[in-house]
XYZ file of C-alpha atoms in Angstrom:
525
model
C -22.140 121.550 181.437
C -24.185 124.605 182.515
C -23.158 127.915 182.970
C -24.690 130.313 185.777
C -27.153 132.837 184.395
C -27.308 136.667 184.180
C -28.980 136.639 187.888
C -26.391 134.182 188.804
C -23.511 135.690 187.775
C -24.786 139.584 189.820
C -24.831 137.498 193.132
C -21.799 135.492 192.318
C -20.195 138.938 192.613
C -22.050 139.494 195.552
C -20.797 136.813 197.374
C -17.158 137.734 196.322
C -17.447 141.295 197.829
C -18.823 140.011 201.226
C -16.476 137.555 201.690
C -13.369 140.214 200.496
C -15.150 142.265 203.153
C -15.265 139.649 205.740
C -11.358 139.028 205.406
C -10.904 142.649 205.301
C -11.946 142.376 208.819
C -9.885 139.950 210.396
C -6.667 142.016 209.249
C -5.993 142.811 212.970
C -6.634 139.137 213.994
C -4.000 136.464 215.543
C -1.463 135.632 213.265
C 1.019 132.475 213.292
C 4.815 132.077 212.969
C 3.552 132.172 209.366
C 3.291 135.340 209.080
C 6.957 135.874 209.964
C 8.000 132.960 207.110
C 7.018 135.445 204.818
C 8.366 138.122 205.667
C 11.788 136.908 205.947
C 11.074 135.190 202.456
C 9.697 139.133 201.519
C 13.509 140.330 202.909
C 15.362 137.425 201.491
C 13.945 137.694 198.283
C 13.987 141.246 198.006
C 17.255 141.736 199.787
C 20.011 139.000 198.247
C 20.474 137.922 194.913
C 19.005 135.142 193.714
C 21.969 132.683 194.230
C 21.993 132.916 197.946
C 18.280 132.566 198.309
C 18.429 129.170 199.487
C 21.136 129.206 201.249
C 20.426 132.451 203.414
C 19.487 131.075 207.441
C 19.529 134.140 209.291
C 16.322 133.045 210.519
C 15.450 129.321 211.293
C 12.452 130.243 208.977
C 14.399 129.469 205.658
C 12.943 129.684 202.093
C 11.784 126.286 201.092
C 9.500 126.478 198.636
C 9.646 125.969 195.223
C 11.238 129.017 192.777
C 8.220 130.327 191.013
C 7.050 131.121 194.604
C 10.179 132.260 195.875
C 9.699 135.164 192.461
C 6.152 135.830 193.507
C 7.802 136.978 197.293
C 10.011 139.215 195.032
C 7.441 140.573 193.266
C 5.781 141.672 196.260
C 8.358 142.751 198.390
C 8.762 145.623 195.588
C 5.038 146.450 196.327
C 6.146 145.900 200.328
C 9.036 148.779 200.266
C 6.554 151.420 200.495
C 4.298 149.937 203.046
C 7.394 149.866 205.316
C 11.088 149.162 204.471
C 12.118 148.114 207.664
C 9.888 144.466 206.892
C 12.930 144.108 203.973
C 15.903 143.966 206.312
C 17.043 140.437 206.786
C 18.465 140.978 210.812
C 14.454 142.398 211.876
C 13.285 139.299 212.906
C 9.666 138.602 214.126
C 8.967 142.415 213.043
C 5.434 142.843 213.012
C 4.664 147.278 212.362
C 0.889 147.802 211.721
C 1.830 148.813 207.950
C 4.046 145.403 207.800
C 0.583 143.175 209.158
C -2.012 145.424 206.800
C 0.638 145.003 203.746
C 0.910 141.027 204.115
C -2.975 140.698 204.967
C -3.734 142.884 201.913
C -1.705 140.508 199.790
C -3.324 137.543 200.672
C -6.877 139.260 200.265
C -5.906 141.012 196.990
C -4.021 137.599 195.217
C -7.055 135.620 196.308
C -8.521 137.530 193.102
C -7.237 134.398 191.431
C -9.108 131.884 193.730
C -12.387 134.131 192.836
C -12.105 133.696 189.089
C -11.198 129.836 189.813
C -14.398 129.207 191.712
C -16.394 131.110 188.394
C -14.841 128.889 185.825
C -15.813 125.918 188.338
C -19.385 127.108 188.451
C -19.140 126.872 184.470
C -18.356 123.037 184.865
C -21.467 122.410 187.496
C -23.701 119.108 185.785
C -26.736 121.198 184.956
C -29.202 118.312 185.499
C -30.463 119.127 189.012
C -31.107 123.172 188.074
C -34.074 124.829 189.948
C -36.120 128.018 189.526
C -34.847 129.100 193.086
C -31.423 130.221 193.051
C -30.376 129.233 196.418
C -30.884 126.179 195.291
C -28.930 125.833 191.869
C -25.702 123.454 192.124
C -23.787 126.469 191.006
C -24.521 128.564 193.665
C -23.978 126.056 196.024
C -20.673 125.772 195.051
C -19.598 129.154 194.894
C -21.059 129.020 198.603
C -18.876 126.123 199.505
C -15.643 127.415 198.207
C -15.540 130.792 198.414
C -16.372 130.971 201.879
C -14.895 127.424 202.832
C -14.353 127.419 206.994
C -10.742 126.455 206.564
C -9.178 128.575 203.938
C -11.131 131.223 205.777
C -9.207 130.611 208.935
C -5.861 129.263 207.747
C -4.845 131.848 205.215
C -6.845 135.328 206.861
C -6.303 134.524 210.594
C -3.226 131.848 210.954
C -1.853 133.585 207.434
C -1.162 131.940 204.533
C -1.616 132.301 200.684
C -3.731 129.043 200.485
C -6.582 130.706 198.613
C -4.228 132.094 195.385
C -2.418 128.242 195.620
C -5.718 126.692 195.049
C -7.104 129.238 192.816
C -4.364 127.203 190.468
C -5.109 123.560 191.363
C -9.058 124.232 190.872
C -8.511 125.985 187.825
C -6.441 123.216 186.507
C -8.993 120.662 187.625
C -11.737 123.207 185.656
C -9.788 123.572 182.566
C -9.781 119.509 182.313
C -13.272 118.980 182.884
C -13.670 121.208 180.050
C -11.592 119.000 177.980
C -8.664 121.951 177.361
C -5.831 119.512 178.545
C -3.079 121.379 177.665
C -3.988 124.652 179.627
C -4.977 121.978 182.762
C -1.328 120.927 182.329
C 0.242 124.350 182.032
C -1.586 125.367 185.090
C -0.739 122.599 186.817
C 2.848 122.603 186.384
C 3.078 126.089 187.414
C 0.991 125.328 190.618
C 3.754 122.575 191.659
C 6.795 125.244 190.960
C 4.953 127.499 193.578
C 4.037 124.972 196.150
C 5.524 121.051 195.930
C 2.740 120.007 198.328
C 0.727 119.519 195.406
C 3.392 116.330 193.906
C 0.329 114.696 196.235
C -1.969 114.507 193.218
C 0.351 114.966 190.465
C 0.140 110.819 189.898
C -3.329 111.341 189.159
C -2.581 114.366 186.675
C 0.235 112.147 184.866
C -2.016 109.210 184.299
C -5.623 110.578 183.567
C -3.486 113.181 180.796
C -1.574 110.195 179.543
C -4.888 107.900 179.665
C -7.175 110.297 178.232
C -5.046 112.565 175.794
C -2.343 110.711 174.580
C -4.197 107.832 174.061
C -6.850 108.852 171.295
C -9.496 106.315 171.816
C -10.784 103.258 174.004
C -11.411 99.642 173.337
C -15.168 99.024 173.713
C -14.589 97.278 176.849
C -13.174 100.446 178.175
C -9.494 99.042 178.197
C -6.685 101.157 176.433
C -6.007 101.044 172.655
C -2.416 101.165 172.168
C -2.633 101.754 168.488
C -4.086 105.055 169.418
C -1.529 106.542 170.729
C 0.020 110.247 169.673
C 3.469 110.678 170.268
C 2.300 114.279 168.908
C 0.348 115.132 171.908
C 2.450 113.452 174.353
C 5.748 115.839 172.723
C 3.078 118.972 173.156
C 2.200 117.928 176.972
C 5.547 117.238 177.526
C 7.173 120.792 175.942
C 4.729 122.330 178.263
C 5.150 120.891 181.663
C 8.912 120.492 180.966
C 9.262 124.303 180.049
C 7.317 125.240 183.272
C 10.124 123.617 185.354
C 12.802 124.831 182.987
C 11.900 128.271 183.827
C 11.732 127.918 187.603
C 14.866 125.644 187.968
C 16.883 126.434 185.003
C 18.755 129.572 186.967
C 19.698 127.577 189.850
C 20.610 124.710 187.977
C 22.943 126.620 185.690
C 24.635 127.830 189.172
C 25.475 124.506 190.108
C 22.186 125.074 193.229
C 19.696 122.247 192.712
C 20.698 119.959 195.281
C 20.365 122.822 197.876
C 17.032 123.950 196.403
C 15.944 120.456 196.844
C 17.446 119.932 200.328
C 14.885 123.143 200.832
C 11.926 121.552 199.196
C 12.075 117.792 201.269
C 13.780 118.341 204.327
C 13.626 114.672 205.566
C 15.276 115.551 208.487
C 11.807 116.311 210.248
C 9.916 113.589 211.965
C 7.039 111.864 211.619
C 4.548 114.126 212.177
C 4.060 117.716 212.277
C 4.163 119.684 216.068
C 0.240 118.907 216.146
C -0.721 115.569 214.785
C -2.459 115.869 211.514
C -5.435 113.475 211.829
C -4.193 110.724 209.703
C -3.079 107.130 209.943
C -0.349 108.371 211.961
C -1.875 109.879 214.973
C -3.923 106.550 215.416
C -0.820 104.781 214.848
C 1.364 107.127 217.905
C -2.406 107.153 220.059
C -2.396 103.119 220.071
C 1.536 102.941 220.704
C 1.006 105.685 223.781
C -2.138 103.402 225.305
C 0.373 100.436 224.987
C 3.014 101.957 226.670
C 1.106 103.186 229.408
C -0.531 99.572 229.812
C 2.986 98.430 229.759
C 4.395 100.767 232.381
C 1.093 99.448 234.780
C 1.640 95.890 234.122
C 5.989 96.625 234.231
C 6.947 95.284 231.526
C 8.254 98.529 230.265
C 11.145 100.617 231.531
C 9.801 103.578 233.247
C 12.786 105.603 232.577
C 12.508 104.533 228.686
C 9.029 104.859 228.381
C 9.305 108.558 229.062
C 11.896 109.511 227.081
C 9.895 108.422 224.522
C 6.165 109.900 225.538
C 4.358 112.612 223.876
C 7.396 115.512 224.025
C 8.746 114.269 220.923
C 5.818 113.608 219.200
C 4.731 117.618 219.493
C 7.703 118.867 218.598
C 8.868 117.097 215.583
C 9.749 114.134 216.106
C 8.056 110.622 218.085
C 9.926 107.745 219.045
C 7.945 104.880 219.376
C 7.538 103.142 222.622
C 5.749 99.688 221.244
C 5.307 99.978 217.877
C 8.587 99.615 215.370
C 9.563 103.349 214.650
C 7.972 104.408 211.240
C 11.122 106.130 208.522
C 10.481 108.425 205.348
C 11.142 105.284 203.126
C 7.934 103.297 204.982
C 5.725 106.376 204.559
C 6.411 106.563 200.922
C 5.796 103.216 200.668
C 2.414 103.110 202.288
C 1.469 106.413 200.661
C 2.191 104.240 197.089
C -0.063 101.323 198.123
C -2.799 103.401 199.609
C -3.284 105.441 195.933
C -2.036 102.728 193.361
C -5.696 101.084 193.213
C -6.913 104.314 192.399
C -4.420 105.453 189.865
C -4.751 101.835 187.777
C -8.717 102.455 188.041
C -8.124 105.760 186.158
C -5.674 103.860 184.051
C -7.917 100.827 183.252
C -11.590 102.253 182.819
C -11.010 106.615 183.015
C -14.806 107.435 183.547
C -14.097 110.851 181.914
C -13.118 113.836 184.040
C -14.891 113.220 187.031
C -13.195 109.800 187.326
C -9.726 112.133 187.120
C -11.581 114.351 189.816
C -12.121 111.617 192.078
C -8.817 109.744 191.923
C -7.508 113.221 192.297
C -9.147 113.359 195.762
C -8.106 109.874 196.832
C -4.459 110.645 195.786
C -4.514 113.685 198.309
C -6.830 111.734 200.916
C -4.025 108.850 200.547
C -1.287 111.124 200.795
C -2.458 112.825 204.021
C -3.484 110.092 205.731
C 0.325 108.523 205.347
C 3.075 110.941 203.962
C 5.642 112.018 205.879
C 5.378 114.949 208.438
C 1.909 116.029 207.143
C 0.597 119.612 207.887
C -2.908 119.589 209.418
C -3.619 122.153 206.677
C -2.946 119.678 203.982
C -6.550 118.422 204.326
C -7.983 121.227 202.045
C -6.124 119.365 199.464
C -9.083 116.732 199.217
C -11.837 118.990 200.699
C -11.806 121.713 198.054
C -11.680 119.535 195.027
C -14.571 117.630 197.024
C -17.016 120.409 197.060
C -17.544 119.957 192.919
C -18.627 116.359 193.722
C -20.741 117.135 196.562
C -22.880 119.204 194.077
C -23.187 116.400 191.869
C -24.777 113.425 193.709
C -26.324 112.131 196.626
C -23.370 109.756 197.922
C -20.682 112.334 197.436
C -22.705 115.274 199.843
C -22.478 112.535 202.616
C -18.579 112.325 202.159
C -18.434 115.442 202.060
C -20.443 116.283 204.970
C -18.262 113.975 207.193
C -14.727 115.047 205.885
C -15.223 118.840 206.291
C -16.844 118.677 209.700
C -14.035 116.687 210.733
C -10.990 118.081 208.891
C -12.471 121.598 209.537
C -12.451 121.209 212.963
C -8.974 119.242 213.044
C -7.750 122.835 212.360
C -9.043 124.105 215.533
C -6.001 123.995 217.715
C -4.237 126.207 215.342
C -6.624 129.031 216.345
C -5.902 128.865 220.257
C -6.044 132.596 220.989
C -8.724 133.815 223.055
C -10.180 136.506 220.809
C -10.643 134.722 218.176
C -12.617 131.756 220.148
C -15.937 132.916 219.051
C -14.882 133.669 215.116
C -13.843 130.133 214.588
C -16.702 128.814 216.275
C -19.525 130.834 214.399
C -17.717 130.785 210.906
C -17.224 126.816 211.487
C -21.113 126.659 212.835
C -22.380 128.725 209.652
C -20.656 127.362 207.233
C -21.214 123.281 208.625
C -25.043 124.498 208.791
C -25.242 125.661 205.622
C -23.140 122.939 204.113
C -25.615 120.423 205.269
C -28.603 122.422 204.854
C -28.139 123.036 200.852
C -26.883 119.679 199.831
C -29.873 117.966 201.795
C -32.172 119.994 199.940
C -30.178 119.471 196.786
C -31.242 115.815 197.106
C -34.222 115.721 199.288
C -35.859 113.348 196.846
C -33.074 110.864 197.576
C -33.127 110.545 200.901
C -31.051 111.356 203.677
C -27.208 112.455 202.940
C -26.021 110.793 206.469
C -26.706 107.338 207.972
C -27.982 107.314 211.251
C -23.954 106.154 212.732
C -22.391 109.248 210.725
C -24.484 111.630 212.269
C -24.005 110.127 215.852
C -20.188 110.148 214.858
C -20.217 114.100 214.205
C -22.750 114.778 216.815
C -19.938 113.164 219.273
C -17.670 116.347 217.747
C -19.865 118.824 219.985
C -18.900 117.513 223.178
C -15.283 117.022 222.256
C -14.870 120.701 221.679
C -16.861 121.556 224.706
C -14.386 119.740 226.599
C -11.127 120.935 225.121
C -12.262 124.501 224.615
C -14.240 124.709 228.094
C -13.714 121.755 230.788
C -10.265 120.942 230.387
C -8.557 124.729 231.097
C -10.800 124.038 234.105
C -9.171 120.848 235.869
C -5.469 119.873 236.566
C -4.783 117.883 233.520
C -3.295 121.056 232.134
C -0.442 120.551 234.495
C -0.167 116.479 234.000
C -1.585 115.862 230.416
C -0.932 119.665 228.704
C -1.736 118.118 225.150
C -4.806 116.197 226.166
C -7.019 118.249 223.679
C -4.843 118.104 220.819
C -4.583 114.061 221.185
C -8.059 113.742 221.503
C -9.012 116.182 218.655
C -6.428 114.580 216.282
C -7.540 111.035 216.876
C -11.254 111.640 216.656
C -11.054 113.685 213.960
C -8.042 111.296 212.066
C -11.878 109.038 212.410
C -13.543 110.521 210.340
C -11.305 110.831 207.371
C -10.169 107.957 207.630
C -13.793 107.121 207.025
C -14.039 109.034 204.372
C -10.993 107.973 202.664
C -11.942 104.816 202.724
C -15.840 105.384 201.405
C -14.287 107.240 198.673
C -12.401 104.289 197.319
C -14.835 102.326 197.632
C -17.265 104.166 196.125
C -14.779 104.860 193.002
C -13.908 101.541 192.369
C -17.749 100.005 192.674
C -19.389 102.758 190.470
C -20.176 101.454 187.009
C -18.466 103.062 183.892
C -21.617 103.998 182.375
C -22.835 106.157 185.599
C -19.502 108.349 184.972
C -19.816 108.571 181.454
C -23.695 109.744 181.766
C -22.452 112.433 184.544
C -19.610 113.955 181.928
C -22.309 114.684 179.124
């Protein structure tokens, strides 16, 4: 492991304070129904005591996320009262006062302080193999390129509003603190991350196994395999106290109140459908796009009733829920169940043959790239999950760039639709342009000497993106579909995009269960 030097470290703070700037100045920008969640979660908290928390539903916008965060809303809403007091009351729904927007943007720009030291300590963990004289083209500063001014965390938490950017400051911090062998603070970091957001139970069955694998287990056979006789029940008590305090804390209040099956009622509201009001491009929007094409073939060849066939069409599927026309209706139970398959492989590779830290990093990735592509009402915005933790392999080799290239091109612009405002049209566009242009620019160069980081079908692949935005964004408001097709573009972006990382997904696997142990273990030294 390398750490950045003196230079480094003067223009790692330089590219902090531009991009603090840059978010400074989209604090007048669109903002999403977001924005209101949290400030009823700002009123709640600060308003009620803590045992009606979750069970206050003045607003359909109810608290339902985990209790650390729920402390973190009180916390600020203290900060919040003298911004504007009116944002606390409960009954002032959708209020939106110019002190209430510059208070909530400031708190997202100011708590992003931890995603800033995050990215630092990942620098610190950069393979120092591939260092150059030039600066722009260290690994390091690459990275600290890549993540702190990543397109979608950019967009999602400082234009559409959320606190994305402090969320992940945790889960790269916890990935850091295990590449640096300090398991126990990766743990404790990690376990706090899930009691703010539970989104992050995606990965958590690569957490358990690599920390069970790898630091309960003392040593491996030389073949690899696990020696049992080398287990510590020591360290597995220490993990244990740690992760099982973490939730003690958060829980243990409502618990003693008798709460925690309406906290977790909250937390997985099954109730929802499929997928999310715009399909997250996963297995899922493939899946509804190849039932819709059958039931339209259906309806022209009559052997489907018209009347049916409607009632079942795309309303449901972009609000909530989708009934099925064709295809047997998918349930909760079936997603788990294909989300298990889809990252078992991966999880008994890290349990079979670890390949160090950066085997945990890349089972991480699959877990979240499996868990997108079929959980149960997925959030577009769940993509960052894999694409941030990507970034540290994209600095690292050749093969990983490529992947990379291909899932943040697409997943980046799968987040388009949720920027639909016309003023910010041109922001989106020219932070997504910069940041894909300098994404592929750097890496390239990183491994020139290797060749080329796309085959000759990717690049056609995300060349086909251009078009596809130039017809959502600029033909379509132009012709009559709006009137007879109104979610044309959001079809067409989810399924093209749900391509791509589906692509990747699977050229991940692949690529994690073909790479020889001794590559891994040379990469971790």
């Amino acid at each position: 492991m390398a750490a950045l030097t003196a230079v480094s470290w003067s223009c790692f703070l330089t590219l902090s304070i531009g991009v603090s700037l840059l978010k400074c100045l989209l604090i007048t920008t669109y903002h999403s129904t977001d924005f209101e969640v949290h400030r009823n979660w700002l009123a709640i908290t600060h308003s009620l005591p803590v045992s009606q928390w979750y069970y206050e539903a003045t607003s359909e916008w109810t608290l339902d996320y985990p209790p650390l965060f729920a402390w973190f809303e009180y916390g600020l809403s203290h900060i919040a009262k003298y911004f504007d007091k009116e944002m606390l009351v409960i009954q002032h729904l959708n209020h939106a006062s110019p002190a209430t927007v510059l208070f909530q943007r400031l708190s997202v720009i100011l708590t992003d302080i931890v995603f800033i030291y995050t990215v630092r300590e990942c620098c610190r963990c950069v393979n120092g193999r591939k260092e150059s004289k030039e600066l722009l083209e260290e690994p390091a500063f690459i990275l600290a390129m890549l993540l702190l001014w990543n397109f979608g965390l950019l967009i999602i938490d400082h234009i559409h509003f959320q606190y994305n950017g402090f969320l992940f400051g945790f889960l790269l911090l916890s990935v850091a603190r295990l590449l640096q062998n300090r398991h126990l603070e990766g743990a404790l970091v990690f376990a706090v991350l899930l009691n703010l957001k539970h989104i992050y139970l995606y990965v958590a069955p690569a957490y358990g196994i690599y920390l069970l694998r790898s630091y309960c287990f003392t040593k491996s056979a030389p073949d690899g395999s696990v020696q049992w006789s080398s287990f510590s029940f020591t360290r597995l008590v220490a993990l244990g106290t740690i992760v099982c305090s973490v939730f003690a804390v958060s829980f243990g209040p409502f618990i003693t109140m008798g709460q925690l099956p309406q906290v977790l009622s909250r937390l997985f509201p099954f109730k929802r459908g499929l997928c999310h009001a715009y399909w997250a491009p996963n297995f899922w929007a493939l899946y509804n796009a190849v039932d819709k094409a059958l039931s339209i073939l259906g309806l022209k060849l009559k052997l489907l009733d018209a009347d049916g066939a409607s009632k079942a069409s795309m309303t449901g599927g972009l609000v909530q829920e989708f009934r099925h026309t064709v295809l047997p209706s998918v349930s909760p139970l079936t997603t788990f169940i294909c989300t298990l398959v889809s990252i078992t492989p991966a999880v008994l590779c890290l349990w079979r043959k670890p390949q160090g830290p950066r085997g945990f990093l890349r089972c991480l990735i699959i877990c979240a790239l499996g868990s997108f592509m079929f959980g149960w009402h997925v959030h577009e915005k769940a993509i960052l999950i894999a694409i941030l933790p990507l970034s540290l392999m994209a600095v690292d080799n050749r093969r990983d760039a490529g992947i990379f290239i291909i899932l943040t091109t697409t997943g980046h612009l799968s987040l388009f639709p949720l920027i639909f405002t016309a003023p910010e049209q041109p922001i989106k566009i020219l932070l997504m342009l910069l940041f894909t242009i300098y994404s592929l620019a750097s890496l390239q160069r990183l491994f020139r000497k290797e060749g080329s980081l796309l085959s000759w079908l990717e690049a056609v692949y995300l060349t086909g993106l251009v078009p596809l935005e130039v017809f959502c964004e600029v033909v379509y408001p132009l012709t009559s579909w709006q009137q007879t097709l109104p979610f044309l573009p959001l079809l067409l972006t989810s399924v093209y995009c749900a391509l791509g990382v589906t692509y990747s997904f699977f050229k991940l696997y692949l690529s994690m269960l073909t790479e020889p142990e001794g590559m891994q273990k040379r990469k971790d030294q």
